[in-house]
C-alpha atoms as one frame of an Amber mdcrd trajectory, in Angstrom:
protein
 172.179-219.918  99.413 174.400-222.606  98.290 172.992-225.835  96.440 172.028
-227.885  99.422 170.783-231.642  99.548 167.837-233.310 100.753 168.669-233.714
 104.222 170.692-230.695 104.864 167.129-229.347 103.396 164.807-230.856 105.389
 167.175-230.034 108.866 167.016-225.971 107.469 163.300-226.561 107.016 163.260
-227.813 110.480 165.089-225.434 111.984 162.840-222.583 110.354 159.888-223.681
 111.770 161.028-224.074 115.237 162.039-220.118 114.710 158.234-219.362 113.395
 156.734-221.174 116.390 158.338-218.421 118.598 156.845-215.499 116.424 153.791
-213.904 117.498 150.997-213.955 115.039 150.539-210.589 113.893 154.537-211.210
 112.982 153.843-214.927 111.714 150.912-213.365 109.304 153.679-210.811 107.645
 155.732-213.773 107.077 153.242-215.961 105.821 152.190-213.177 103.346 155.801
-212.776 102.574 155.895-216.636 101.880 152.641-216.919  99.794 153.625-213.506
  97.262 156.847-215.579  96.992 155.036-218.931  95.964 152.643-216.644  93.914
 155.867-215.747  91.524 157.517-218.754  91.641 154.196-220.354  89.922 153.340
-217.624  87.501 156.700-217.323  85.933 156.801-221.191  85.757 153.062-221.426
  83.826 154.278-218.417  81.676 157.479-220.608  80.785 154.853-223.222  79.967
 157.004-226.023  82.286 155.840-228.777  84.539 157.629-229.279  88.158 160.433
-231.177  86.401 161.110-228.922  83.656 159.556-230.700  81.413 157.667-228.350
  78.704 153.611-228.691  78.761 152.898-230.912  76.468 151.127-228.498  73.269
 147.666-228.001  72.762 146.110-230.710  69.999 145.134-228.742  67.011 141.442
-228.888  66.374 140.278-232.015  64.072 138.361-229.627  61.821 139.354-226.011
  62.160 137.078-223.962  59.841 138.074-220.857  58.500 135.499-218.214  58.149
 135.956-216.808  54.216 133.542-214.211  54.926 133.728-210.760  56.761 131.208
-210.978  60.218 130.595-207.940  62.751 128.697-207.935  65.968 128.603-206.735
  69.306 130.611-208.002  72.473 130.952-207.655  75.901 134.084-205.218  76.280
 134.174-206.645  79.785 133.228-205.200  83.613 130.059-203.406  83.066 130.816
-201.464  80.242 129.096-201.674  77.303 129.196-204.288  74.548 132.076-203.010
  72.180 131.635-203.505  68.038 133.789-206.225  66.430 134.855-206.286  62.941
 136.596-209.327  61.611 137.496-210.745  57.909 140.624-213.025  58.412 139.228
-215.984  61.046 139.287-219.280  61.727 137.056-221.535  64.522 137.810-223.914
  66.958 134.950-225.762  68.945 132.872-222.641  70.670 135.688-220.043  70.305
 136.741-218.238  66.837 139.705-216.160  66.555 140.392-213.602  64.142 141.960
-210.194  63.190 139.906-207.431  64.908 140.337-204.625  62.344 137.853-202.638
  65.170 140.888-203.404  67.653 143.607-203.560  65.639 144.908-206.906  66.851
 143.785-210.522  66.910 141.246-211.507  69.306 139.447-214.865  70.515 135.770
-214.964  71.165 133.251-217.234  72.670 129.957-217.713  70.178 127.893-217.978
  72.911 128.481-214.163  74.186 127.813-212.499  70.672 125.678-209.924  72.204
 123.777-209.365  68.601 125.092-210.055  64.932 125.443-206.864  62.747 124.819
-206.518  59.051 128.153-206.358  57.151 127.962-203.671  54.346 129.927-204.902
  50.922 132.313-201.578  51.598 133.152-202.924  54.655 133.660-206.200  53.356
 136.192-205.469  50.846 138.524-203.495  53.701 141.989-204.440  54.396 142.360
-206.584  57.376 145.507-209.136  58.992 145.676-212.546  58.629 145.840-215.097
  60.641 148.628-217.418  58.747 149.240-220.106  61.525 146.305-220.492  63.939
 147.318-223.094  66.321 150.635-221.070  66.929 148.475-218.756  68.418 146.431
-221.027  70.417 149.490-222.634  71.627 151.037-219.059  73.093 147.959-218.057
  74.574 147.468-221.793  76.314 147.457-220.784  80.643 148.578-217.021  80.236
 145.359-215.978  81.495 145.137-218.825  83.823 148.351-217.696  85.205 146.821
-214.496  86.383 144.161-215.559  87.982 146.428-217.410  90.610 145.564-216.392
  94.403 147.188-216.181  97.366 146.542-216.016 100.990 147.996-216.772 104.391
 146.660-216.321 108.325 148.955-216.890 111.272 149.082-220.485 110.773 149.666
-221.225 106.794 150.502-219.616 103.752 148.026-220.751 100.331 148.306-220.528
  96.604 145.553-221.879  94.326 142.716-221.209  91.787 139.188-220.750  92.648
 135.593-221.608  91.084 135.439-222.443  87.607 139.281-222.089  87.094 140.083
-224.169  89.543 137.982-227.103  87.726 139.755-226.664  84.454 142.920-226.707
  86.297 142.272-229.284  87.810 141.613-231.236  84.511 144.982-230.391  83.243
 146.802-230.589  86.615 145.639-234.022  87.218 145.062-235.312  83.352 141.252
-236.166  83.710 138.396-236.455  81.088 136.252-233.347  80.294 134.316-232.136
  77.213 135.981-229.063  75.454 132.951-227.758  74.671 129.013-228.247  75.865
 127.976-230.991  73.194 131.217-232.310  72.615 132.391-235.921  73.842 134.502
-236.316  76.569 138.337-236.054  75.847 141.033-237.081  78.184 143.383-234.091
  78.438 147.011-234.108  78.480 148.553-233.894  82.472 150.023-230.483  82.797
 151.121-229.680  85.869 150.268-225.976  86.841 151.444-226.083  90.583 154.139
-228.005  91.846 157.550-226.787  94.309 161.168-227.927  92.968 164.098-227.992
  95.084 165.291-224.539  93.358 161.512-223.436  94.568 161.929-224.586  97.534
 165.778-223.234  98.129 164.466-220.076  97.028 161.329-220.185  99.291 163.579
-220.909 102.057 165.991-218.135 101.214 162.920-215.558 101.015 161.961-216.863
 104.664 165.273-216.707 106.626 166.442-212.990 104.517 162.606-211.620 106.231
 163.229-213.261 109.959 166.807-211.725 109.787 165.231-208.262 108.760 166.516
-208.180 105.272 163.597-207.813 103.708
């Protein structure tokens, strides 16, 4: 479709939806499912770019006031994730921020975060296992910064009847999008004080979003899709 402006926009918008009222539902549902995968994308490849609405980049994640590397070896036991069991973790290279540490997994073979608070048990580190070869982790917040929304991003849902087509986040995700969606106060961890957190928009259409949406919508009611 050719660049269009707001008007000529919002009389193709029209027109659309005077073509969906004469649908029946079981054909207005396919649609709507059509329309909500299509928002679905359009969000997730936006949050992976890390870019508001306006194109605007997310503002990046404030580095932690105190970030405390650990200059000692620690191993323990960790939920591996569904109901498997916990799974043995073996780091020497890491550094903490608030309730989550990060470090090289030599178990794993990569770097890892973890959350203090789901150590399943501690385990005795034995001076041979101290001394092994592990990576490092030379710039921390680089790492905190790449990883800010990915998994977020995945968690996005989608849903449609014969009336509406959704997108959105649900139970505690949707809270801590909220936060950053909105820019409100919350505390980054249990005990900590409350922090007001940068505005971040997560969802959010654009007139390419909506061009494409559009697009998407007439190429499935003229049987191209």
């Amino acid at each position: 479709m050719a660049a269009i402006d707001g008007g000529d926009l919002a009389e193709l918008e029209g027109f659309v939806g005077g073509m969906l009222k004469s649908l029946e539902p079981s054909a207005r549902r396919k649609l709507f499912r059509h329309v909500a995968t299509t928002l679905r994308r359009q969000q997730r490849d936006r949050i992976r770019a890390q870019r508001n609405p306006d194109g605007s980049a997310f503002e990046k994640r404030k580095p932690a006031s105190q970030p405390r590397p650990g200059n000692y070896a620690v191993k323990f036991l960790y939920p591996a994730g569904g109901s498997g069991a916990p799974r043995m973790a073996f780091l020497k290279s890491w550094v903490r921020q608030g309730p989550i540490f990060t470090g090289y997994d030599i178990a794993a073979g990569a770097i890892r975060s973890f959350e203090f608070a789901k150590v399943v048990k501690w385990l005795r580190v034995d001076p041979a296992d101290d001394n092994k070869g592990a990576g490092t982790i030379r710039n921390h917040p680089t790492i905190r910064q790449q990883a800010m929304f990915r998994k977020i991003g995945r968690t996005l849902q989608a849903g449609q009847s014969d009336h509406e087509a959704w997108i959105g986040f649900g139970g505690r995700v949707a809270a801590v999008a909220g936060v950053h969606q909105f820019g409100l106060m919350d505390r980054p961890a249990r005990h900590a004080r409350e922090t007001r957190y940068a505005r971040r928009e997560l969802l959010g259409m654009t007139s390419a979003d909506r061009e494409a949406l559009l697009d998407a919508v007439i190429g499935h009611l003229a049987g191209g899709e």
